[in-house]
Amino acid sequence: MDEYSRFVDWDKMDVSAQSQDTKELTCTEFQELKQLARQGYWAKNHSLRAKVYHKLISNIPCRTVTPDANVYRDIVVKIIGKRSSSSLPLPEFVDNSLIPTYCLNAEGIGAVRKIILCIANQFPDISFCPALPSVIALLLHYSKDEAECFEQVCRILACNDPSKRLIDQTFLAFESSCMTFGDLVNKYCQAAHKLMVAVSEDVLEVYSDWQRWLFGELPMVYIARVFDVFLVEGYKVLYRVALALLKFFHKVRAGQPMESDSIQQDIRAFVRDIAKSVSPERLLEKAFAIRLFSRKEIQLLQMANEKALQQKGITVKQKRQNVHLAVHAENFKSEIVCVKEMRDIWSWIPERFALCQPLLLFTTLEHGCSLSRFYSHSEGHEPTLLLIKTTAKEVCGAYLSTDWSERRRGGNKLSFFGTGECFVFRLQPEVERYEWVIIKHPELATTGSETENHPPPASSTLSSGSIPSDPSDRLSPFLAARHFNLPSKTASMFMAGSSECIIVGGGDGQALYLDADLNHGRTSHCNTFNNQPLCSESFQISVLEVWGFRD
């Protein structure tokens, strides 16, 4: 077909989808390139796609000494010799059981292993890179020879632009990306997340497959379209597409019995057979329709999750049950929730704190109904979990991102603090988690009528003036300001406390209000929780507990 066909088995390729029209790519502006990539401008022309890949990868800023095609020609004979590449063991940093072949011919399949072994020789610092075989296999379809493919992969691996993250090369980076994906699912795919919690004992074990869905299970035509955009826009595209896959899986499989004993296997099978239900165009359309996504948000979450793993000493691959601590039945005791309910709550909290175990800080049964004692036992802990059981057997609570000592910053005046990572939930009579209004509807945070009629407290606001004009730099309101060393103006209104009451809510109404004696409370069904009742409008407290997070 063309000079880039050496490794392609055209019987496997959808030749009918290929156009023979001669096309050229002359644009260099990022916005135009982004639109063309998303539209699939070069997707139907094999030769054009190969030239575009070469151009985009050549423009990746790399380390000064990056192995090139000549290096490959020098080392491949020394490393491989006369042995068959299929007989050589692959390095431990790739998953030997998952080497995609896509539409490669026999020569191409052998070339994948040879290139992996040569990369291992040139990049001794790579310790965990399960996506590498897929990237090599894909690029071989658009390479003139093995050496050219080797050089392109090396440039991707050697990228030294801190703002342009491409492929995870360590277990720490990979594991934190899985945690970050879990955080994003928890925020933006709540229906799918609820299903995962219901059918899986370890939700994060399911989400640890997210890169495999893309670099392993997706058919050739789909991953190529994803890779088109990935080379232009970077890592965030991978999160978007993985979230879209999960949304489609939930939509197609909701209400149907599982096809296997493992939700992981079901998702993998769905992604492999995705052509039965979703086109590549529809998948990308869904991915880019997801709101509240920014590169800044992903970077901050990734850094926080990496820091949490480092503090735990988790930097190399190990058994997952040692990585992600569960709520253990033998050492957990609450008068309000059972182990199963606490595990449900744990599945909602940010992944960096899901590494911790619950620690009881305060309970009215032991410490009495004193607001001052509530503060004294809770202060110094961040985040905390508030659980309430009413005399009517209702159970509700809140995840609170910020130390209660922040209430003192307003002096004697009641002022809000906290961030949009906070949320409230109900466990009895039925389980429901309520998102904060500004996460669901960010425009409500900055409307003129709101700022005119309900001026927010000065201590911590999210006003139109605090949002950068460049959308790519906009900080998500659910990021915790103190964890990421952000200025206070990027924080939000969610918690408030004084000597007279506690309020969990924000904006122009209060969602949960507790009196100073911790015996009575009330709720108001305001915008903050989409007008859905948290519990009775007025209630008496039977038991109240505050839980912290123990390393």
PDB file of C-alpha atoms in Angstrom, residues 18-178:
ATOM      1  CA  GLN A  18      -8.967   3.908   4.310  1.00  0.00           C
ATOM      2  CA  SER A  19      -9.029   6.801   1.874  1.00  0.00           C
ATOM      3  CA  GLN A  20      -6.562   6.998  -1.007  1.00  0.00           C
ATOM      4  CA  ASP A  21      -6.925  10.771  -1.290  1.00  0.00           C
ATOM      5  CA  THR A  22      -3.611  12.563  -0.993  1.00  0.00           C
ATOM      6  CA  LYS A  23      -3.738  14.762   2.073  1.00  0.00           C
ATOM      7  CA  GLU A  24      -1.199  16.990   3.694  1.00  0.00           C
ATOM      8  CA  LEU A  25      -1.084  18.537   7.153  1.00  0.00           C
ATOM      9  CA  THR A  26       0.166  22.094   7.040  1.00  0.00           C
ATOM     10  CA  CYS A  27      -1.233  23.604  10.229  1.00  0.00           C
ATOM     11  CA  THR A  28       0.987  24.079  13.293  1.00  0.00           C
ATOM     12  CA  GLU A  29      -1.342  25.950  15.654  1.00  0.00           C
ATOM     13  CA  PHE A  30      -2.307  23.875  18.696  1.00  0.00           C
ATOM     14  CA  GLN A  31      -6.031  24.668  18.621  1.00  0.00           C
ATOM     15  CA  GLU A  32      -6.330  23.738  14.956  1.00  0.00           C
ATOM     16  CA  LEU A  33      -4.312  20.548  15.458  1.00  0.00           C
ATOM     17  CA  LYS A  34      -6.535  19.643  18.397  1.00  0.00           C
ATOM     18  CA  GLN A  35      -9.688  20.023  16.340  1.00  0.00           C
ATOM     19  CA  LEU A  36      -8.283  18.027  13.424  1.00  0.00           C
ATOM     20  CA  ALA A  37      -7.158  15.230  15.767  1.00  0.00           C
ATOM     21  CA  ARG A  38     -10.555  15.035  17.431  1.00  0.00           C
ATOM     22  CA  GLN A  39     -12.308  15.046  14.069  1.00  0.00           C
ATOM     23  CA  GLY A  40     -10.111  12.209  12.750  1.00  0.00           C
ATOM     24  CA  TYR A  41      -8.616  14.241   9.903  1.00  0.00           C
ATOM     25  CA  TRP A  42      -5.740  11.786   9.349  1.00  0.00           C
ATOM     26  CA  ALA A  43      -7.525   8.661  10.620  1.00  0.00           C
ATOM     27  CA  LYS A  44      -8.562   7.375   7.183  1.00  0.00           C
ATOM     28  CA  ASN A  45      -5.253   7.837   5.427  1.00  0.00           C
ATOM     29  CA  HIS A  46      -2.543   5.417   6.563  1.00  0.00           C
ATOM     30  CA  SER A  47       0.361   7.314   5.055  1.00  0.00           C
ATOM     31  CA  LEU A  48      -0.846  10.685   6.354  1.00  0.00           C
ATOM     32  CA  ARG A  49      -1.298   9.321   9.875  1.00  0.00           C
ATOM     33  CA  ALA A  50       2.257   7.945   9.785  1.00  0.00           C
ATOM     34  CA  LYS A  51       3.628  11.343   8.712  1.00  0.00           C
ATOM     35  CA  VAL A  52       1.573  13.174  11.356  1.00  0.00           C
ATOM     36  CA  TYR A  53       2.789  10.818  14.087  1.00  0.00           C
ATOM     37  CA  HIS A  54       6.381  11.381  12.984  1.00  0.00           C
ATOM     38  CA  LYS A  55       5.894  15.157  13.002  1.00  0.00           C
ATOM     39  CA  LEU A  56       4.170  15.283  16.390  1.00  0.00           C
ATOM     40  CA  ILE A  57       6.641  12.932  18.069  1.00  0.00           C
ATOM     41  CA  SER A  58       9.614  14.790  16.559  1.00  0.00           C
ATOM     42  CA  ASN A  59       8.354  17.946  18.273  1.00  0.00           C
ATOM     43  CA  ILE A  60       8.286  16.351  21.749  1.00  0.00           C
ATOM     44  CA  PRO A  61      10.940  18.042  23.934  1.00  0.00           C
ATOM     45  CA  CYS A  62      13.345  15.330  25.086  1.00  0.00           C
ATOM     46  CA  ARG A  63      16.401  14.752  27.206  1.00  0.00           C
ATOM     47  CA  THR A  64      19.654  15.852  25.582  1.00  0.00           C
ATOM     48  CA  VAL A  65      20.795  12.274  25.039  1.00  0.00           C
ATOM     49  CA  THR A  66      17.842  10.307  23.670  1.00  0.00           C
ATOM     50  CA  PRO A  67      18.458   7.020  21.831  1.00  0.00           C
ATOM     51  CA  ASP A  68      17.701   7.262  18.126  1.00  0.00           C
ATOM     52  CA  ALA A  69      17.404   4.899  15.150  1.00  0.00           C
ATOM     53  CA  ASN A  70      21.181   4.557  14.827  1.00  0.00           C
ATOM     54  CA  VAL A  71      21.448   3.396  18.436  1.00  0.00           C
ATOM     55  CA  TYR A  72      18.887   0.677  17.711  1.00  0.00           C
ATOM     56  CA  ARG A  73      20.845  -0.557  14.706  1.00  0.00           C
ATOM     57  CA  ASP A  74      23.961  -0.731  16.864  1.00  0.00           C
ATOM     58  CA  ILE A  75      22.468  -2.641  19.799  1.00  0.00           C
ATOM     59  CA  VAL A  76      19.771  -4.899  18.360  1.00  0.00           C
ATOM     60  CA  VAL A  77      22.224  -7.518  17.077  1.00  0.00           C
ATOM     61  CA  LYS A  78      24.117  -7.544  20.376  1.00  0.00           C
ATOM     62  CA  ILE A  79      20.923  -7.968  22.421  1.00  0.00           C
ATOM     63  CA  ILE A  80      18.963 -10.313  20.199  1.00  0.00           C
ATOM     64  CA  GLY A  81      21.724 -12.044  18.256  1.00  0.00           C
ATOM     65  CA  LYS A  82      20.524 -14.963  16.160  1.00  0.00           C
ATOM     66  CA  ARG A  83      17.912 -15.998  18.690  1.00  0.00           C
ATOM     67  CA  SER A  84      14.214 -15.745  17.997  1.00  0.00           C
ATOM     68  CA  SER A  85      12.751 -12.758  19.863  1.00  0.00           C
ATOM     69  CA  SER A  86       9.792 -14.907  20.927  1.00  0.00           C
ATOM     70  CA  SER A  87      12.146 -17.081  23.006  1.00  0.00           C
ATOM     71  CA  LEU A  88      13.596 -14.167  24.960  1.00  0.00           C
ATOM     72  CA  PRO A  89      12.077 -13.214  28.332  1.00  0.00           C
ATOM     73  CA  LEU A  90      10.652  -9.726  28.455  1.00  0.00           C
ATOM     74  CA  PRO A  91      11.653  -7.255  31.187  1.00  0.00           C
ATOM     75  CA  GLU A  92       9.592  -7.290  34.383  1.00  0.00           C
ATOM     76  CA  PHE A  93       8.273  -3.766  33.823  1.00  0.00           C
ATOM     77  CA  VAL A  94       5.817  -4.979  31.148  1.00  0.00           C
ATOM     78  CA  ASP A  95       2.956  -7.428  31.493  1.00  0.00           C
ATOM     79  CA  ASN A  96       4.222 -10.437  29.556  1.00  0.00           C
ATOM     80  CA  SER A  97       0.699 -11.832  29.233  1.00  0.00           C
ATOM     81  CA  LEU A  98      -0.656  -8.779  27.404  1.00  0.00           C
ATOM     82  CA  ILE A  99       1.220  -7.899  24.215  1.00  0.00           C
ATOM     83  CA  PRO A 100      -1.317  -6.565  21.700  1.00  0.00           C
ATOM     84  CA  THR A 101      -0.764  -7.523  18.086  1.00  0.00           C
ATOM     85  CA  TYR A 102      -3.532  -5.371  16.558  1.00  0.00           C
ATOM     86  CA  CYS A 103      -3.139  -5.673  12.763  1.00  0.00           C
ATOM     87  CA  LEU A 104       0.552  -6.597  12.705  1.00  0.00           C
ATOM     88  CA  ASN A 105       1.937  -9.338  10.516  1.00  0.00           C
ATOM     89  CA  ALA A 106       4.342 -11.989  11.823  1.00  0.00           C
ATOM     90  CA  GLU A 107       7.384  -9.757  11.335  1.00  0.00           C
ATOM     91  CA  GLY A 108       5.687  -6.937  13.224  1.00  0.00           C
ATOM     92  CA  ILE A 109       4.727  -9.185  16.140  1.00  0.00           C
ATOM     93  CA  GLY A 110       8.351 -10.259  16.508  1.00  0.00           C
ATOM     94  CA  ALA A 111       9.536  -6.671  16.195  1.00  0.00           C
ATOM     95  CA  VAL A 112       7.476  -5.606  19.226  1.00  0.00           C
ATOM     96  CA  ARG A 113       9.478  -7.885  21.525  1.00  0.00           C
ATOM     97  CA  LYS A 114      12.816  -6.847  19.999  1.00  0.00           C
ATOM     98  CA  ILE A 115      12.061  -3.149  20.506  1.00  0.00           C
ATOM     99  CA  ILE A 116      10.915  -3.727  24.109  1.00  0.00           C
ATOM    100  CA  LEU A 117      14.203  -5.494  24.908  1.00  0.00           C
ATOM    101  CA  CYS A 118      16.266  -2.724  23.325  1.00  0.00           C
ATOM    102  CA  ILE A 119      14.327  -0.051  25.235  1.00  0.00           C
ATOM    103  CA  ALA A 120      14.986  -1.948  28.476  1.00  0.00           C
ATOM    104  CA  ASN A 121      18.683  -1.756  27.629  1.00  0.00           C
ATOM    105  CA  GLN A 122      18.594   1.993  27.030  1.00  0.00           C
ATOM    106  CA  PHE A 123      16.189   2.988  29.820  1.00  0.00           C
ATOM    107  CA  PRO A 124      17.357   1.219  32.994  1.00  0.00           C
ATOM    108  CA  ASP A 125      15.333   3.659  35.104  1.00  0.00           C
ATOM    109  CA  ILE A 126      12.006   2.261  33.824  1.00  0.00           C
ATOM    110  CA  SER A 127      10.579   0.065  36.564  1.00  0.00           C
ATOM    111  CA  PHE A 128       6.905  -0.297  35.587  1.00  0.00           C
ATOM    112  CA  CYS A 129       5.447   0.481  32.160  1.00  0.00           C
ATOM    113  CA  PRO A 130       2.553  -1.840  31.216  1.00  0.00           C
ATOM    114  CA  ALA A 131       1.411   0.476  28.391  1.00  0.00           C
ATOM    115  CA  LEU A 132       4.705   0.163  26.487  1.00  0.00           C
ATOM    116  CA  PRO A 133       3.919  -2.958  24.370  1.00  0.00           C
ATOM    117  CA  SER A 134       0.701  -1.406  23.091  1.00  0.00           C
ATOM    118  CA  VAL A 135       2.410   1.868  22.169  1.00  0.00           C
ATOM    119  CA  ILE A 136       5.162   0.015  20.303  1.00  0.00           C
ATOM    120  CA  ALA A 137       2.692  -2.253  18.503  1.00  0.00           C
ATOM    121  CA  LEU A 138       0.573   0.723  17.442  1.00  0.00           C
ATOM    122  CA  LEU A 139       3.508   2.786  16.178  1.00  0.00           C
ATOM    123  CA  LEU A 140       4.892  -0.149  14.197  1.00  0.00           C
ATOM    124  CA  HIS A 141       1.836   0.123  11.934  1.00  0.00           C
ATOM    125  CA  TYR A 142       3.085   3.589  10.964  1.00  0.00           C
ATOM    126  CA  SER A 143       6.848   3.044  10.849  1.00  0.00           C
ATOM    127  CA  LYS A 144       9.155   2.318   7.924  1.00  0.00           C
ATOM    128  CA  ASP A 145      11.323  -0.014   9.979  1.00  0.00           C
ATOM    129  CA  GLU A 146      12.048  -1.162  13.536  1.00  0.00           C
ATOM    130  CA  ALA A 147      14.688   1.510  14.096  1.00  0.00           C
ATOM    131  CA  GLU A 148      12.260   4.339  13.265  1.00  0.00           C
ATOM    132  CA  CYS A 149       9.649   2.919  15.639  1.00  0.00           C
ATOM    133  CA  PHE A 150      12.291   2.547  18.368  1.00  0.00           C
ATOM    134  CA  GLU A 151      13.297   6.197  18.001  1.00  0.00           C
ATOM    135  CA  GLN A 152       9.716   7.436  18.203  1.00  0.00           C
ATOM    136  CA  VAL A 153       8.984   5.401  21.332  1.00  0.00           C
ATOM    137  CA  CYS A 154      12.219   6.639  22.919  1.00  0.00           C
ATOM    138  CA  ARG A 155      11.214  10.234  22.325  1.00  0.00           C
ATOM    139  CA  ILE A 156       7.883   9.614  24.067  1.00  0.00           C
ATOM    140  CA  LEU A 157       9.670   7.989  27.018  1.00  0.00           C
ATOM    141  CA  ALA A 158      12.357  10.686  27.221  1.00  0.00           C
ATOM    142  CA  CYS A 159       9.967  13.654  27.190  1.00  0.00           C
ATOM    143  CA  ASN A 160      11.321  16.203  29.690  1.00  0.00           C
ATOM    144  CA  ASP A 161       8.524  18.768  29.568  1.00  0.00           C
ATOM    145  CA  PRO A 162       7.038  18.727  33.102  1.00  0.00           C
ATOM    146  CA  SER A 163       3.698  19.974  31.756  1.00  0.00           C
ATOM    147  CA  LYS A 164       3.467  17.213  29.132  1.00  0.00           C
ATOM    148  CA  ARG A 165       3.112  13.899  30.944  1.00  0.00           C
ATOM    149  CA  LEU A 166       2.909  10.969  28.541  1.00  0.00           C
ATOM    150  CA  ILE A 167       3.513   7.378  29.696  1.00  0.00           C
ATOM    151  CA  ASP A 168       3.902   6.136  33.293  1.00  0.00           C
ATOM    152  CA  GLN A 169       7.306   4.512  33.779  1.00  0.00           C
ATOM    153  CA  THR A 170       7.344   3.725  37.513  1.00  0.00           C
ATOM    154  CA  PHE A 171       4.991   1.865  39.804  1.00  0.00           C
ATOM    155  CA  LEU A 172       4.533   5.043  41.872  1.00  0.00           C
ATOM    156  CA  ALA A 173       3.362   6.989  38.811  1.00  0.00           C
ATOM    157  CA  PHE A 174       1.149   4.121  37.639  1.00  0.00           C
ATOM    158  CA  GLU A 175      -0.424   3.480  41.050  1.00  0.00           C
ATOM    159  CA  SER A 176      -1.100   7.159  41.665  1.00  0.00           C
ATOM    160  CA  SER A 177      -2.720   7.383  38.214  1.00  0.00           C
ATOM    161  CA  CYS A 178      -5.059   4.530  39.233  1.00  0.00           C
TER     162      CYS A 178
END
